[in-house]
Short mmCIF file of C-alpha atoms in Angstrom, two decimals:
data_model
loop_
_atom_site.label_atom_id
_atom_site.label_comp_id
_atom_site.label_asym_id
_atom_site.label_seq_id
_atom_site.Cartn_x
_atom_site.Cartn_y
_atom_site.Cartn_z
CA GLY A 220 20.52 76.71 -50.73
CA SER A 221 18.84 73.92 -52.69
CA ALA A 222 21.34 71.34 -51.43
CA SER A 223 20.64 72.27 -47.80
CA ILE A 224 16.89 72.05 -48.39
CA LEU A 225 17.33 68.66 -50.02
CA VAL A 226 19.31 67.30 -47.07
CA PHE A 227 16.82 68.75 -44.58
CA GLU A 228 13.84 67.24 -46.40
CA PHE A 229 15.59 63.89 -46.62
CA TRP A 230 16.29 63.64 -42.91
CA THR A 231 12.83 64.97 -42.06
CA HIS A 232 11.13 62.21 -44.01
CA VAL A 233 13.51 59.43 -43.05
CA SER A 234 12.67 56.95 -40.34
CA THR A 235 14.18 53.52 -39.93
CA ASN A 236 11.02 51.91 -41.27
CA ARG A 237 10.62 54.24 -44.28
CA ILE A 238 14.17 54.77 -45.45
CA VAL A 239 13.70 53.48 -49.00
CA THR A 240 10.42 55.31 -49.55
CA ALA A 241 11.86 58.59 -48.30
CA SER A 242 14.99 58.21 -50.42
CA LEU A 243 12.99 57.64 -53.57
CA THR A 244 10.59 60.51 -52.78
CA ILE A 245 13.34 63.06 -52.21
CA LEU A 246 15.89 61.94 -54.78
CA ALA A 247 13.52 61.32 -57.69
CA PRO A 248 13.15 65.03 -58.64
CA THR A 249 16.92 65.50 -58.33
CA PHE A 250 17.53 62.49 -60.55
CA GLN A 251 15.12 63.90 -63.12
CA LYS A 252 16.98 67.22 -63.23
CA THR A 253 20.58 66.07 -62.93
CA VAL A 254 20.57 62.80 -64.87
CA VAL A 255 17.53 62.34 -67.08
CA GLY A 256 17.44 65.98 -68.26
CA PRO A 257 21.08 66.18 -69.37
CA MET A 258 20.72 62.83 -71.13
CA LYS A 259 17.90 64.20 -73.29
CA ILE A 260 19.69 67.46 -74.02
CA CYS A 261 23.07 65.96 -74.81
CA SER A 262 21.68 62.83 -76.49
CA MET A 263 24.07 60.57 -74.61
CA PRO A 264 24.92 57.21 -76.20
CA TYR A 265 23.01 54.24 -74.80
CA SER A 266 26.05 52.73 -73.09
CA VAL A 267 26.84 55.99 -71.27
CA SER A 268 23.22 56.37 -70.18
CA VAL A 269 23.17 52.88 -68.73
CA LYS A 270 26.37 53.57 -66.80
CA CYS A 271 24.90 56.78 -65.37
CA LEU A 272 21.78 54.93 -64.29
CA ALA A 273 23.87 52.20 -62.67
CA VAL A 274 25.94 54.75 -60.73
CA PHE A 275 22.81 56.53 -59.52
CA ALA A 276 21.21 53.23 -58.45
CA ALA A 277 24.35 52.27 -56.53
CA LEU A 278 24.44 55.69 -54.85
CA LEU A 279 20.79 55.38 -53.85
CA TYR A 280 21.39 51.91 -52.41
CA PHE A 281 24.40 53.16 -50.44
CA ILE A 282 22.36 56.03 -48.98
CA CYS A 283 19.58 53.66 -47.98
CA ILE A 284 21.95 51.28 -46.18
CA VAL A 285 24.12 53.87 -44.45
CA SER A 286 21.35 56.25 -43.42
CA ALA A 287 19.26 53.52 -41.83
CA TYR A 288 21.44 53.60 -38.70
CA PRO A 289 23.04 56.41 -36.68
CA ARG A 290 26.61 57.26 -37.58
CA ILE A 291 29.15 55.42 -35.48
CA ASP A 292 32.82 54.46 -35.72
CA ALA A 293 33.74 50.79 -36.25
CA ARG A 294 30.23 49.91 -37.45
CA CYS A 295 30.92 46.23 -38.01
CA SER A 296 32.44 45.85 -34.55
CA ALA A 297 29.46 47.72 -33.08
CA CYS A 298 27.06 45.27 -34.70
CA LYS A 299 29.11 42.35 -33.42
CA SER A 300 28.74 43.78 -29.90
CA ILE A 301 24.96 43.58 -30.22
CA ALA A 302 25.21 39.98 -31.41
CA LYS A 303 27.56 39.16 -28.55
CA GLU A 304 25.16 40.49 -25.92
CA LEU A 305 22.26 38.51 -27.38
CA ARG A 306 24.45 35.40 -27.33
CA ILE A 307 25.33 36.01 -23.66
CA ARG A 308 21.65 36.35 -22.78
CA MET A 309 20.77 33.13 -24.54
CA ASP A 310 23.64 31.23 -22.89
CA ARG A 311 22.55 32.22 -19.39
CA GLU A 312 18.86 31.44 -19.91
CA VAL A 313 17.17 29.36 -17.23
CA PRO A 314 14.97 26.50 -18.51
CA ARG A 315 11.30 27.48 -18.42
CA ASN A 316 8.11 25.46 -18.41
CA HIS A 317 5.80 25.39 -21.40
CA LEU A 318 3.33 28.25 -21.67
CA ASP A 319 -0.17 27.06 -20.83
CA MET A 320 -2.58 29.08 -22.95
CA ARG A 321 -5.63 27.04 -21.97
CA HIS A 322 -7.52 29.87 -20.33
CA ARG A 323 -10.93 29.32 -21.87
CA LEU A 324 -13.66 26.91 -20.82
CA ASP A 325 -15.83 24.91 -23.16
CA GLY A 326 -19.49 24.06 -22.67
CA GLN A 327 -18.57 21.27 -20.26
CA GLY A 328 -16.36 23.47 -18.10
CA LYS A 329 -13.08 22.05 -19.41
CA ARG A 330 -10.16 24.28 -20.31
CA TYR A 331 -9.05 24.36 -23.92
CA GLY A 332 -6.29 26.11 -25.89
CA LYS A 333 -2.63 25.54 -26.70
CA VAL A 334 0.40 24.57 -24.67
CA ILE A 335 3.40 26.32 -26.27
CA ASP A 336 7.05 25.39 -25.81
CA TYR A 337 8.74 28.44 -24.23
CA LYS A 338 11.79 28.08 -26.50
CA VAL A 339 9.71 28.77 -29.62
CA SER A 340 7.38 31.29 -28.04
CA GLU A 341 7.11 34.98 -28.90
CA LEU A 342 7.43 35.76 -25.18
CA ARG A 343 10.95 34.34 -25.13
CA ALA A 344 12.00 36.48 -28.09
CA VAL A 345 10.55 39.60 -26.44
CA GLU A 346 12.35 38.92 -23.16
CA LEU A 347 15.68 38.29 -24.90
CA LEU A 348 15.54 41.51 -26.95
CA ASP A 349 14.01 43.71 -24.27
CA SER A 350 16.51 46.23 -22.81
CA LEU A 351 19.32 44.53 -24.72
CA CYS A 352 20.83 47.87 -25.69
CA GLY A 353 21.30 48.82 -22.04
CA SER A 354 24.23 46.40 -22.02
CA MET A 355 26.11 48.67 -24.42
CA LYS A 356 27.24 50.74 -21.41
CA SER A 357 29.75 47.98 -20.71
CA TYR A 358 31.50 48.58 -24.03
CA SER A 359 34.17 51.05 -25.08
CA LEU A 360 35.69 52.04 -28.42
CA VAL A 361 39.29 50.99 -27.79
CA THR A 362 42.48 51.14 -29.84
CA THR A 363 44.48 47.92 -30.03
CA ASN A 364 47.80 47.13 -31.67
CA ASP A 365 47.13 44.26 -34.06
CA THR A 366 50.16 42.00 -33.79
CA ALA A 367 49.40 40.29 -37.11
CA SER A 368 49.38 43.47 -39.23
CA GLY A 369 51.31 45.77 -36.91
CA LYS A 370 48.57 48.40 -37.28
CA LEU A 371 46.40 50.17 -34.72
CA VAL A 372 42.82 48.93 -34.89
CA ARG A 373 39.77 50.63 -33.34
CA HIS A 374 37.03 48.29 -32.22
CA TRP A 375 34.32 47.95 -29.59
CA ALA A 376 35.27 45.84 -26.61
CA LYS A 377 33.46 44.83 -23.45
CA PHE A 378 35.44 45.93 -20.40
CA GLU A 379 33.25 44.66 -17.55
CA GLY A 380 30.68 41.99 -16.81
CA GLU A 381 30.18 38.60 -18.40
CA GLY A 382 32.23 38.20 -21.57
CA ALA A 383 34.62 41.07 -20.72
CA MET A 384 37.83 41.18 -22.78
CA ASP A 385 41.43 41.55 -21.67
CA LEU A 386 42.30 45.14 -22.58
CA THR A 387 45.88 45.10 -21.32
CA ASN A 388 47.21 45.94 -24.78
CA SER A 389 44.36 48.30 -25.64
CA THR A 390 43.82 51.98 -24.98
CA ARG A 391 40.47 53.28 -23.76
CA PRO A 392 39.39 56.88 -24.40
CA ALA A 393 39.02 59.49 -21.67
CA LYS A 394 35.99 59.08 -19.42
CA HIS A 395 33.91 61.86 -20.98
CA GLU A 396 34.61 60.68 -24.52
CA GLU A 397 33.92 57.08 -23.52
CA GLU A 398 30.48 58.04 -22.14
CA VAL A 399 29.64 59.84 -25.38
CA ARG A 400 30.73 56.81 -27.40
CA GLN A 401 28.64 54.51 -25.23
CA ARG A 402 25.54 56.59 -25.87
CA GLN A 403 26.27 56.42 -29.59
CA LEU A 404 26.55 52.64 -29.39
CA GLU A 405 23.32 52.42 -27.41
CA SER A 406 21.53 54.57 -30.01
CA PHE A 407 22.99 52.47 -32.83
CA CYS A 408 21.83 49.30 -31.10
CA GLY A 409 18.31 50.72 -30.70
CA ALA A 410 18.11 51.57 -34.40
CA VAL A 411 19.31 48.12 -35.46
CA LEU A 412 16.81 46.35 -33.22
CA GLU A 413 13.96 48.61 -34.29
CA GLU A 414 14.70 47.91 -37.94
CA HIS A 415 15.19 44.15 -37.59
CA GLU A 416 13.23 43.16 -34.49
CA ASP A 417 10.86 40.98 -36.51
CA ASP A 418 13.75 39.21 -38.25
CA LEU A 419 15.48 38.49 -34.95
CA SER A 420 12.25 37.40 -33.26
CA GLU A 421 11.41 34.98 -36.06
CA ALA A 422 14.94 33.55 -36.01
CA ILE A 423 14.81 33.03 -32.24
CA GLN A 424 11.44 31.27 -32.44
CA ALA A 425 12.70 29.11 -35.30
CA GLY A 426 15.68 27.97 -33.21
CA LYS A 427 18.28 29.39 -35.61
CA PHE A 428 20.46 30.89 -32.87
CA GLU A 429 21.20 27.79 -30.84
CA ASP A 430 24.71 27.37 -32.30
CA THR A 431 27.58 29.69 -31.37
CA GLY A 432 28.52 32.29 -33.98
CA VAL A 433 25.23 32.14 -35.86
CA ILE A 434 23.81 35.38 -34.43
CA GLU A 435 26.73 37.50 -35.66
CA ALA A 436 26.53 36.09 -39.17
CA PHE A 437 22.74 36.45 -39.31
CA LEU A 438 22.53 39.98 -37.91
CA CYS A 439 25.70 41.68 -39.13
CA ARG A 440 26.36 39.98 -42.46
CA GLN A 441 23.09 38.64 -43.85
CA THR A 442 20.37 40.90 -42.42
CA THR A 443 21.88 44.37 -41.91
CA ARG A 444 24.91 43.79 -44.19
CA ILE A 445 26.89 46.15 -41.98
CA CYS A 446 29.79 43.70 -42.07
CA PRO A 447 31.17 42.14 -45.28
CA LEU A 448 29.11 39.14 -46.34
CA HIS A 449 32.26 37.03 -46.54
CA PRO A 450 34.96 37.95 -43.98
CA PRO A 451 38.50 38.09 -45.44
CA GLU A 452 40.47 34.90 -44.95
CA PRO A 453 43.76 35.14 -43.02
CA GLN A 454 46.71 35.32 -45.39
CA PRO A 455 49.91 33.31 -44.88
CA GLU A 456 53.02 35.18 -43.86
CA GLY A 457 54.44 37.20 -46.76
CA ALA A 458 51.22 37.06 -48.80
CA ALA A 459 50.41 40.70 -48.16
CA GLU A 460 53.81 41.82 -49.40
CA SER A 461 53.49 39.63 -52.50
CA ALA A 462 50.05 41.05 -53.26
CA ALA A 463 51.37 44.59 -52.86
CA ASP A 464 54.28 43.88 -55.22
CA ALA A 465 51.92 42.35 -57.78
CA GLY A 466 49.63 45.37 -57.55
CA ALA A 467 52.51 47.77 -58.04
CA ALA A 468 53.73 45.81 -61.07
CA ALA A 469 50.23 45.84 -62.60
CA ALA A 470 49.95 49.58 -62.06
CA SER A 471 53.32 50.19 -63.72
CA ALA A 472 52.31 48.06 -66.71
CA ALA A 473 49.04 49.97 -67.05
CA GLN A 474 50.87 53.33 -67.01
CA ALA A 475 53.33 52.11 -69.64
CA SER A 476 50.45 50.96 -71.85
CA ILE A 477 48.75 54.35 -71.56
CA LYS A 478 51.97 56.18 -72.51
CA GLN A 479 52.37 54.01 -75.60
CA GLU A 480 48.81 54.78 -76.71
CA LEU A 481 49.49 58.49 -76.29
#
């Protein structure tokens, strides 16, 4: 009943450009009833009230981040695919002449205006981002056996065209499922670009993407925060087992402490 209406209203009001506003508009009455009201009635201690507010704020932030983009498996890998395609486009660019914007004539019949370097022009940014998501049809959500961890990992991989990966040790889904996944990736790409087109355009014009690897960090870690801000560092052999043993020992000590208190 009320929960269904709440969800429906939320998704009706949400657009990629108004996600925070919609979240606050819909969730504010619920917060008033479920959190603020009980606090007044039960006279919660200050410390408990602060914790409740912190949890609610974290939940609201999580909803804002997750709901901004369509649901998709392997989100971080999907974002990296977008960054990879933009990198490929930039690497295969053909040098262009400066843009001559001197289209007007002064009183003496001479042209005046600006001559803009194509590399820092808005036109270049538009051409690089235009139809970028169409390249997502060359990607598939594959399953690969990670030799380092010995686990099966699902990630997006390019199977044809420039920058295609060797998928000898990977398994692709059936054709119908793969086509559905590709449409999901294309939709995800469209949402990301719509939300952050200005950020990407400004970065391109500022020359921030000239170095390899910068686009992925900028788009997936700093701007969208879809991927962890700091990727985990590779552990030396045996470190994972040592960490697991340490964690188990800490858990056992905590349980023993609790039993003593009881």
